[in-house]
Short mmCIF file of C-alpha atoms and ligand atoms in Angstrom, two decimals:
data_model
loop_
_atom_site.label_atom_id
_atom_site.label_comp_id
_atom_site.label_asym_id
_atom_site.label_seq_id
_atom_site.Cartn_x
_atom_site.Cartn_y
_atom_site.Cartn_z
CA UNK A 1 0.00 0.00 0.00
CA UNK A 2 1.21 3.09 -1.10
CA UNK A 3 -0.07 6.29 1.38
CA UNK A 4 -0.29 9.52 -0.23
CA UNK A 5 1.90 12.43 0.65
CA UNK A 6 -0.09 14.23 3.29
CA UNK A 7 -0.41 11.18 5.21
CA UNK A 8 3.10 10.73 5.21
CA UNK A 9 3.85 14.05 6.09
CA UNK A 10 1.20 13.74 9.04
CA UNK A 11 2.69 10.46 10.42
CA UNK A 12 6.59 12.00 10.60
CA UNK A 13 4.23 15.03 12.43
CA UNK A 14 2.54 12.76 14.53
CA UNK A 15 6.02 10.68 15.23
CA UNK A 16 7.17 14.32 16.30
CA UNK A 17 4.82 15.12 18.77
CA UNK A 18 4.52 11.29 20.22
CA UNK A 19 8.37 12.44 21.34
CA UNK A 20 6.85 15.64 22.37
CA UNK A 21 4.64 14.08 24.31
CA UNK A 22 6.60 11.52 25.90
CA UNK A 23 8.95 14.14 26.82
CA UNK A 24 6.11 16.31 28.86
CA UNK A 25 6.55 19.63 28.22
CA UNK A 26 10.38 19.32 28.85
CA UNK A 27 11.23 20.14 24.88
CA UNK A 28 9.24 23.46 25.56
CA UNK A 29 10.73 24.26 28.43
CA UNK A 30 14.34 23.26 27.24
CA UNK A 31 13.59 25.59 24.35
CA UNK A 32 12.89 28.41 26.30
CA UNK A 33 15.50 28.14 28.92
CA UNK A 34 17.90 28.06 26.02
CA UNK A 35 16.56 31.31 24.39
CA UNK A 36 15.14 33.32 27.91
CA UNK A 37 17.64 31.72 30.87
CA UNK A 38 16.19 34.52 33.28
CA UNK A 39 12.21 33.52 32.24
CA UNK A 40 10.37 32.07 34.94
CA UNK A 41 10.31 28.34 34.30
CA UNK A 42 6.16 28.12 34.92
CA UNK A 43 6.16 25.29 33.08
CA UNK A 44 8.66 23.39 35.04
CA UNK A 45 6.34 24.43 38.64
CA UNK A 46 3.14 23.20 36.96
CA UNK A 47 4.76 19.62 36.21
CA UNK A 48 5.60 16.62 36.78
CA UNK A 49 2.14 15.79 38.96
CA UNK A 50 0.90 11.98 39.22
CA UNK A 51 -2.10 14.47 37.28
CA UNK A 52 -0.44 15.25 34.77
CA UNK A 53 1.02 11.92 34.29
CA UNK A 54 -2.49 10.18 33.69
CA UNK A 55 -3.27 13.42 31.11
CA UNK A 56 0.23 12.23 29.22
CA UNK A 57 -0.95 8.46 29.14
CA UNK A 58 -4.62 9.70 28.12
CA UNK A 59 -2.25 12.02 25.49
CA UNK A 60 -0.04 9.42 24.08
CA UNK A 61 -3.39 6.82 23.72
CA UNK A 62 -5.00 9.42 21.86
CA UNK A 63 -1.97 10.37 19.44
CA UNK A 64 -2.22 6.48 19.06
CA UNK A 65 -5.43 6.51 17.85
CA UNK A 66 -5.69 9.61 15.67
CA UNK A 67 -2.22 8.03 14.07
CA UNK A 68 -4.15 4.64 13.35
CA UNK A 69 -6.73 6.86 11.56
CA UNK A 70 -4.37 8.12 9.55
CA UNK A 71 -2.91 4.97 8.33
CA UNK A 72 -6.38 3.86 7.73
CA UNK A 73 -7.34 6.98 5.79
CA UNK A 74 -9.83 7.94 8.55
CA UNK A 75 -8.46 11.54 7.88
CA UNK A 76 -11.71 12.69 9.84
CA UNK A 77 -11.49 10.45 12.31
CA UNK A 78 -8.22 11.40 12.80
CA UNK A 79 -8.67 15.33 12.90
CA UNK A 80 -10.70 14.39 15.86
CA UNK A 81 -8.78 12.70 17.75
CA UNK A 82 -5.98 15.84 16.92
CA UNK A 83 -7.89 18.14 18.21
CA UNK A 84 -8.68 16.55 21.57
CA UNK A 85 -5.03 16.19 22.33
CA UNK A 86 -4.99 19.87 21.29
CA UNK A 87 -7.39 21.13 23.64
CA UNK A 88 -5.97 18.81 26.33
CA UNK A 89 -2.20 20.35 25.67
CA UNK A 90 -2.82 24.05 25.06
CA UNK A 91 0.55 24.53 25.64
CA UNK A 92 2.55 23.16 22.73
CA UNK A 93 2.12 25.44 19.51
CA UNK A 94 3.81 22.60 17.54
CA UNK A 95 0.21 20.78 17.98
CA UNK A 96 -2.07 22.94 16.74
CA UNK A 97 0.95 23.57 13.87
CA UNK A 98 0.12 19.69 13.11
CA UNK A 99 -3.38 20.36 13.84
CA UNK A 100 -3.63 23.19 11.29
CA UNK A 101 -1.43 20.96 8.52
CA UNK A 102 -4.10 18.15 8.86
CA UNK A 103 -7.27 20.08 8.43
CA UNK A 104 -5.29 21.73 5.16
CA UNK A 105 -4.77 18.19 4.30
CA UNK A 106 -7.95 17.25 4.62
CA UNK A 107 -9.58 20.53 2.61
CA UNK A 108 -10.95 22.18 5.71
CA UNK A 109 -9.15 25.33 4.78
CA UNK A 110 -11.02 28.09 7.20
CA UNK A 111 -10.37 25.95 10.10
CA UNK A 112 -6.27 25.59 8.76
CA UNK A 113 -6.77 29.56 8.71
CA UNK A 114 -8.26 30.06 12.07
CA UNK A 115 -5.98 27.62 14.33
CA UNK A 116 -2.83 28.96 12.38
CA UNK A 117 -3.77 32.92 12.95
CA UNK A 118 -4.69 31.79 16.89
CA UNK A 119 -1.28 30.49 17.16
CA UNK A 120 0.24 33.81 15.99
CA UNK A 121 -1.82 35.49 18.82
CA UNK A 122 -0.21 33.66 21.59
CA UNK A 123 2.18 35.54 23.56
CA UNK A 124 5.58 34.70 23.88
CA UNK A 125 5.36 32.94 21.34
CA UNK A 126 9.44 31.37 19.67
CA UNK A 127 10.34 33.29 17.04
CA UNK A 128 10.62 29.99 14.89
CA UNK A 129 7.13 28.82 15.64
CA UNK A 130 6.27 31.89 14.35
CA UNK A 131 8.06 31.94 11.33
CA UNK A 132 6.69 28.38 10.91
CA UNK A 133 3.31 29.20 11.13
CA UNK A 134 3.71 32.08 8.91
CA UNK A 135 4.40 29.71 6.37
CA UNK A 136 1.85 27.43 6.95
CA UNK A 137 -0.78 30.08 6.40
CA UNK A 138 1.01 31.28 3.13
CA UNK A 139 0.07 27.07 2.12
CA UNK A 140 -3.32 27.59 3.51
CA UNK A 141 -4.30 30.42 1.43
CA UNK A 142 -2.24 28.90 -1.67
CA UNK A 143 -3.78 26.01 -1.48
CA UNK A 144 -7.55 27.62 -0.97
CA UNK A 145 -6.90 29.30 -4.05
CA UNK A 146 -6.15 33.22 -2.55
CA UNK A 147 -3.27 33.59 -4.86
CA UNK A 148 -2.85 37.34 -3.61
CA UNK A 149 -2.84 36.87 -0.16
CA UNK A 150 -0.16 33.80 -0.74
CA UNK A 151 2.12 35.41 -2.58
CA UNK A 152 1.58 38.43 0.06
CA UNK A 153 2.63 36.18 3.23
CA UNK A 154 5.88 34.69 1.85
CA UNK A 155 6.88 37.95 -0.07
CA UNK A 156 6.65 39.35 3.81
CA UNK A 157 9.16 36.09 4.98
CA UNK A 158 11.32 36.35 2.03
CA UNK A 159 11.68 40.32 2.75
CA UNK A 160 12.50 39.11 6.75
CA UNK A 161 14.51 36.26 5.39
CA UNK A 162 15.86 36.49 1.91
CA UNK A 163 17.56 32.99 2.58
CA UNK A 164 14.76 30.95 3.52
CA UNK A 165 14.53 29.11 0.55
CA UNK A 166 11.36 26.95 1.19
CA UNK A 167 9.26 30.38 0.59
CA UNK A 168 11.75 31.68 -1.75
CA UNK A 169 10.50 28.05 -3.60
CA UNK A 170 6.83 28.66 -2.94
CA UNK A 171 6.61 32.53 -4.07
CA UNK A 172 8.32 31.72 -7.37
CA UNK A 173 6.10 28.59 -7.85
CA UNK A 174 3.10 31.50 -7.73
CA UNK A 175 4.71 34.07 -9.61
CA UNK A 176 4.87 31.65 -12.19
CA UNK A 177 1.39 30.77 -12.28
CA UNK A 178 0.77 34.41 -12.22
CA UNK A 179 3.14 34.55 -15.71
CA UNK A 180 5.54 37.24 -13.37
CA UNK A 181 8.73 35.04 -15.29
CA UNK A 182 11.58 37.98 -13.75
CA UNK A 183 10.52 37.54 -10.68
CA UNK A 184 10.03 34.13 -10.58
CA UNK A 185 13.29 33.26 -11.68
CA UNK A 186 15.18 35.94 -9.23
CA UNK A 187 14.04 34.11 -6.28
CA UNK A 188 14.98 31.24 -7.61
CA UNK A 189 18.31 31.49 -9.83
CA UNK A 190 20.64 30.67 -7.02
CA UNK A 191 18.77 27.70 -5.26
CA UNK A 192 20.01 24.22 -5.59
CA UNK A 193 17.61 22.94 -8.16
CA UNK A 194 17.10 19.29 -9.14
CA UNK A 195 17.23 18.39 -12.98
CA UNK A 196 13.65 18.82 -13.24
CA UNK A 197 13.79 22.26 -11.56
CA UNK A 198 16.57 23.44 -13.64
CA UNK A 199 14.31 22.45 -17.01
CA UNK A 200 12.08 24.63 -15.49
CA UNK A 201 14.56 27.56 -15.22
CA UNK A 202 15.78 26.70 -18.93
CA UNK A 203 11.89 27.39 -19.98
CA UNK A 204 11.90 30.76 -17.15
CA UNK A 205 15.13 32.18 -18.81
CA UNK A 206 13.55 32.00 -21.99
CA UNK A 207 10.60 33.95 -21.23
CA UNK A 208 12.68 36.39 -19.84
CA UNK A 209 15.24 36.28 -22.95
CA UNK A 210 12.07 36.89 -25.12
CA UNK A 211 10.74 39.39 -22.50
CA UNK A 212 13.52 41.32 -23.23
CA UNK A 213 13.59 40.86 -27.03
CA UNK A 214 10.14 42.53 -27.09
CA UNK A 215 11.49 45.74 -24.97
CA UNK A 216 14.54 45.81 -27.54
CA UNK A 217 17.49 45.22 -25.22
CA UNK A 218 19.42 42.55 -27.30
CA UNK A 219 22.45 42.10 -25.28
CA UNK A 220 20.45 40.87 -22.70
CA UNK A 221 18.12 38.69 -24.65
CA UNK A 222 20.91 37.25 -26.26
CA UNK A 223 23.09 36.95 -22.84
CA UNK A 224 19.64 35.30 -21.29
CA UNK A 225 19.20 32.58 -24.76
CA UNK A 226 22.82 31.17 -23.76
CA UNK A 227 22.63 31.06 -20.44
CA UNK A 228 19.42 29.15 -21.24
CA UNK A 229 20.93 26.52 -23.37
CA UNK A 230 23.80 26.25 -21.16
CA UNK A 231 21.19 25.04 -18.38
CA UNK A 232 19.46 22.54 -21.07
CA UNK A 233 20.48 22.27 -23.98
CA UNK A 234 17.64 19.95 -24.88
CA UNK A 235 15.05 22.62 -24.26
CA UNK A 236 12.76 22.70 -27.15
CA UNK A 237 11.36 25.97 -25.90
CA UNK A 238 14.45 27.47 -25.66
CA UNK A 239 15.35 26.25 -28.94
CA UNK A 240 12.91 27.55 -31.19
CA UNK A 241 13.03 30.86 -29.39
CA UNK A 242 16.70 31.22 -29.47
CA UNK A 243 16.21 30.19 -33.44
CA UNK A 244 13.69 33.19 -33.60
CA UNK A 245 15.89 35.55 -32.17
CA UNK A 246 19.08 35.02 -34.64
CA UNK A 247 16.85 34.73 -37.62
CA UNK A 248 15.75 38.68 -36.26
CA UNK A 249 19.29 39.20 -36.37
CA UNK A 250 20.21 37.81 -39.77
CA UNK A 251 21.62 34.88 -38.70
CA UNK A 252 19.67 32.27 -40.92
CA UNK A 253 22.45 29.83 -41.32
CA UNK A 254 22.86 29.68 -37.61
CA UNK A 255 19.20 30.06 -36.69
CA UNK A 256 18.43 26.69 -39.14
CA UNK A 257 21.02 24.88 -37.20
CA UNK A 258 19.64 25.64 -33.79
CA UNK A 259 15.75 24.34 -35.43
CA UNK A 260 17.49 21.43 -36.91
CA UNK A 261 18.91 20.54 -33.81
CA UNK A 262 15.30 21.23 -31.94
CA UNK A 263 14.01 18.72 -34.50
CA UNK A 264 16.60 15.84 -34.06
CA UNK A 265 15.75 16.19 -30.14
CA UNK A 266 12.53 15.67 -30.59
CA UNK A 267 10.98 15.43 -33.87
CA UNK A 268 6.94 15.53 -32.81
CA UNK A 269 7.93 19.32 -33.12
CA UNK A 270 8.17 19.26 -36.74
CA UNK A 271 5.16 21.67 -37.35
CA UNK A 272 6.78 24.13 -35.04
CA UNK A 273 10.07 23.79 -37.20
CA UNK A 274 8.32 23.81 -40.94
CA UNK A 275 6.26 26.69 -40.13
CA UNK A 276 9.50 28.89 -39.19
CA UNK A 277 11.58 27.62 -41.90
CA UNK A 278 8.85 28.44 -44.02
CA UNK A 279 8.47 31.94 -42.69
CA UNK A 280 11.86 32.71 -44.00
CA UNK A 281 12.82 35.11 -47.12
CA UNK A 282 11.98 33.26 -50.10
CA UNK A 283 14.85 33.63 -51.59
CA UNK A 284 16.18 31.43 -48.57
CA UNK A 285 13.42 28.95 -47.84
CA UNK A 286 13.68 27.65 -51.41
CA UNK A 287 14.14 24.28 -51.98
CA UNK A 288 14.74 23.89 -48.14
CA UNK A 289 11.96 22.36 -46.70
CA UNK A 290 11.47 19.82 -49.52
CA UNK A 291 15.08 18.82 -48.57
CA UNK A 292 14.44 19.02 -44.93
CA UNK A 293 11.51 16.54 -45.41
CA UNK A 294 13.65 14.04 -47.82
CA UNK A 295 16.43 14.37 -45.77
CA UNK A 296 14.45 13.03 -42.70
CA UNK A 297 11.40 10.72 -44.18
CA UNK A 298 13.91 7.54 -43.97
CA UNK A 299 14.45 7.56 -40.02
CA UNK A 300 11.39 9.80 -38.92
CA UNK A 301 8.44 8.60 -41.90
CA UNK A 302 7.01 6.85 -39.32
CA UNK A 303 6.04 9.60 -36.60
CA UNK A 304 2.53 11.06 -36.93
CA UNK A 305 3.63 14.45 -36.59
CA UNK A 306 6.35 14.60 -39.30
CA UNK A 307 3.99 12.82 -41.70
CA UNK A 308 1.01 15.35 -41.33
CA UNK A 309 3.59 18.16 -41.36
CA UNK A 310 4.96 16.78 -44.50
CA UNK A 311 1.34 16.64 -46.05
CA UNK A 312 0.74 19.79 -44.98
CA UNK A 313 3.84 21.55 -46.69
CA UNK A 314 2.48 19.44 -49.68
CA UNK A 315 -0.81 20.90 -50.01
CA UNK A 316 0.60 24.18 -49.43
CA UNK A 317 3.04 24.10 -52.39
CA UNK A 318 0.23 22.70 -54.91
CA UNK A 319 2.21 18.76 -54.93
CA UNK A 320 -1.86 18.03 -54.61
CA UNK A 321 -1.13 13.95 -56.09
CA UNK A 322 1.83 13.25 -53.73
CA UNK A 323 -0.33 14.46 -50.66
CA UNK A 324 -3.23 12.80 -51.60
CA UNK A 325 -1.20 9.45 -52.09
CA UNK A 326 -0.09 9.87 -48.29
CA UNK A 327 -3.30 11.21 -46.56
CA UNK A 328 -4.79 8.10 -48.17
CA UNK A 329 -2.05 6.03 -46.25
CA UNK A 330 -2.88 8.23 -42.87
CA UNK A 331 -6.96 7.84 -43.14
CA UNK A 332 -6.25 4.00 -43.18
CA UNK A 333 -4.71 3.60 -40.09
CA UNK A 334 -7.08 3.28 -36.62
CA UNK A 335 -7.26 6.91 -35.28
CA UNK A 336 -7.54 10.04 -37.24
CA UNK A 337 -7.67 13.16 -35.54
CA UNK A 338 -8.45 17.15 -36.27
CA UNK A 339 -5.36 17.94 -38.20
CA UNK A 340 -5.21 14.94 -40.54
CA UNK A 341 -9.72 16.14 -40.82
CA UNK A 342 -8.72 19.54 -41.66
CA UNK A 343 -5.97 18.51 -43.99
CA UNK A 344 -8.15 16.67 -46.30
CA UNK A 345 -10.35 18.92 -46.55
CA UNK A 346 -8.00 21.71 -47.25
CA UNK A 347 -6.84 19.19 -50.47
CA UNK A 348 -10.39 18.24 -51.42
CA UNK A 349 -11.25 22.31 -51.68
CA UNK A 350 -7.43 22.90 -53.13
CA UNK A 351 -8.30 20.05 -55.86
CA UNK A 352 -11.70 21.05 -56.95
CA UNK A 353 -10.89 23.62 -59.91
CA UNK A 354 -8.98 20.32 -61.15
CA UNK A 355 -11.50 18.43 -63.23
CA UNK A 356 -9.35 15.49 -63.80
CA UNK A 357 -9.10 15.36 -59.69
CA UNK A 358 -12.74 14.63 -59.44
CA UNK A 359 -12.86 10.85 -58.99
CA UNK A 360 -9.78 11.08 -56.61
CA UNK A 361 -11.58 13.82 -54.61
CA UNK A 362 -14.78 10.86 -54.54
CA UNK A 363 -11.98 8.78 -52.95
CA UNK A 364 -11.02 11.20 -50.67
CA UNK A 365 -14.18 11.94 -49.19
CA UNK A 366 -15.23 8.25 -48.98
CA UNK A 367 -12.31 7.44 -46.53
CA UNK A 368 -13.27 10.78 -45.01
CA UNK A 369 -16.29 8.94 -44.16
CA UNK A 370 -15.14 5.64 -43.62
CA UNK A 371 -12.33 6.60 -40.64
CA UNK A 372 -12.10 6.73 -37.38
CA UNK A 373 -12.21 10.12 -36.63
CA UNK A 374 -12.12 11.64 -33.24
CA UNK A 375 -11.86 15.50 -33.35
CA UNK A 376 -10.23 16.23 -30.43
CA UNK A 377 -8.26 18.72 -29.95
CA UNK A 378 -4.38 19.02 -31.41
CA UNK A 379 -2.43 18.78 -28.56
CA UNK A 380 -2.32 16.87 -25.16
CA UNK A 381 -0.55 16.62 -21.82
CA UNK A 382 0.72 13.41 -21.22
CA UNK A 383 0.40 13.82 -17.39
CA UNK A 384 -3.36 14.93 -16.74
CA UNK A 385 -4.61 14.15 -20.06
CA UNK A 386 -6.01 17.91 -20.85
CA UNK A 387 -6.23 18.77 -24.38
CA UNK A 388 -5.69 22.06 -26.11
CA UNK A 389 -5.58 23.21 -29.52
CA UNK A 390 -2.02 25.40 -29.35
CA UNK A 391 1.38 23.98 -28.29
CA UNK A 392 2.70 25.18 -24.68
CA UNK A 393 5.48 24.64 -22.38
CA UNK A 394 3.67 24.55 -19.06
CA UNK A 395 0.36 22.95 -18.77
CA UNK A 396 -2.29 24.87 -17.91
CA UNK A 397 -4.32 22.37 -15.90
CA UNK A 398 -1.71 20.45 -13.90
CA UNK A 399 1.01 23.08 -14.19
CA UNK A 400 3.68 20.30 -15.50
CA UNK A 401 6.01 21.41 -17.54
CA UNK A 402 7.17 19.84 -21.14
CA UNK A 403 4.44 17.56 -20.99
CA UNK A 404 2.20 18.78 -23.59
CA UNK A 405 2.57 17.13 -26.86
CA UNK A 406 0.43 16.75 -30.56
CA UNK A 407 -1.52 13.79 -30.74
ZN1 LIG B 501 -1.43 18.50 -17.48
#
């Protein structure tokens, strides 16, 4: 059995405060002692009573319980048994920080609110507890969907503590969603990033680098391009962007490279390739593409992608038999979506002045008729499934990144 995050997260917390508890309040006090030696020890005066000792049994049977419920995925159960031990031991902050972590868990995000803002109205209360459940509340309002007031809390911990690099993580995660790319990728150029997290600053560069492009400072869009292929150099995103910006510059021989490279990386791109080799100056796109598409059909013919790209380029430059011949080939096989729907039906109206093209046309439309055809929509991400007709780098439902791709 595999548990799922929270409930792992909630059993380490629970583990936590079973030591907690076993120690008494002794942690508390140790804590305190440590940061105010001339405090009063109160808590020390109040404890240990054969009283109190039965309340820490009672404690300990309940942390038992509400940590079964957890396992079991009782997570209401659980919450219940949380909060009795929390009203029992009004003492220990770190409780009602576990407390307020469960019921954000669990989706009860005005009662995560609540206990977290009553534990900021304590007095006396550590300055990391506070800082902790600072933090916590920035999650509670992220995750109840008050963007503004998230991004508010940990720009107001980053400002205390430019170093603290769990809210440094969190802000840029929501500046991103809010399309702030600078800012995002400020608070997060210097962190130690994972290979997945420096893919995401490859694709964060590059929005900057064409950020810039736009406001006409070229030095640092083109400073901001290499420093985003030198952090992945497989970055499609980057690719075709960095492409973009030397073909602005005249560069077309080293602007082809850079798409031809994008290509061999990952050639379900091809559209996004053909259509800016196709944007060039005539005078330069001549002859190209047809040799682009020779040049490949022997090791790529078989990918969807190519194939309807190919067609495509076909149609477009009047070769009306040849693309026939091969839409023919793609409305045979088992699944025929949108593009390969609107590409025959850009030939059959391209063909029609042709009288000779009438019987093929009578072809056409029959295995129009006869295939599969779902029309949905042209592209997909691979992790959540969601479908949308233009290409992008980040998807907008699950907020994975390089996971969209054509069908
Ligand atoms: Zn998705």
């Amino acid at each position: 059995m595999t548990l799922p995050y929270y409930q792992l997260v909630a059993i380490l917390v629970i583990i936590v405060l079973l030591l907690l508890g076993a120690w008494s309040g002794r942690k508390f006090i140790f804590r305190r002692r440590h940061l105010k030696p001339s405090e009063p020890d109160t808590l020390l005066s109040q404890s240990p009573t054969e009283k109190s000792n039965v309340d820490e049994s009672q404690i300990l049977r309940t942390y038992f319980r509400g940590l079964s419920y957890v396992i079991a995925n009782e997570t209401d159960k659980a919450v219940a048994e949380f909060v009795k031990v929390a009203q029992v031991n009004t003492t220990t902050a770190e409780i009602y920080l576990a407390l307020g972590q469960l019921f954000r868990n669990t989706g009860e995000l005005e009662r995560a609110i609540r206990v977290h803002r009553d534990i900021l109205l304590r007095p006396n209360l550590p300055e990391d507890v506070r800082r902790q459940t600072f933090f916590e509340i920035g999650l509670d309002y992220k995750k109840a969907g008050f963007f503004d007031r998230a991004c508010r809390t940990f720009e107001e911990i980053v400002e205390k503590e430019p170093k603290n690099q769990a809210a440094r993580r969190e802000l840029s995660a929501l500046y991103i969603g809010m399309r702030e790319w600078e800012k995002a990728l400020d608070l997060c150029r210097d962190l130690p990033a994972t290979q997945d997290e420096t893919s995401i600053l490859a694709h964060l560069t590059t929005e900057v680098a064409k950020a810039a492009e736009q406001a006409g400072d070229r030095k640092k869009a083109l400073s901001l391009f290499k420093k985003a292929v030198e952090l992945n150099e497989n970055c499609i995103d980057t690719l075709l962007h960095y492409g973009d910006f030397l073909l602005n510059d005249n560069q077309v021989q080293k602007a082809l490279e850079i798409w031809e490279k994008a290509f061999l990386i990952n050639p379900e791109f091809t559209t996004q390739i053909v259509d800016r080799i196709m944007k060039l100056p005539v005078a330069e796109r001549e002859g190209r593409i047809e040799e682009f598409f020779l040049r490949h059909r022997g090791d790529y013919g078989r990918i969807k992608a190519f194939n309807l790209a190919y067609i495509e380029w076909q149609i477009k430059s009047g070769r009306l038999q040849e693309a026939r011949i091969q839409l023919q080939d793609q409305l045979r096989q088992k699944r025929a979506g949108r593009k390969l729907f609107n590409l025959t039906k850009q030939l059959i109206l391209a063909a029609e002045p042709e009288a000779a093209a009438k019987d093929e046309n009578s072809d056409l439309i029959r295995s129009l008729l006869t295939a599969d055809f779902r029309f949905e929509k042209n592209y997909h991400c691979q992790k959540c499934g969601y479908r949308l007709d233009q290409i992008t780098w980040r998807c907008p439902r699950c907020s994975s990144w390089d996971s969209i791709f054509p069908r």
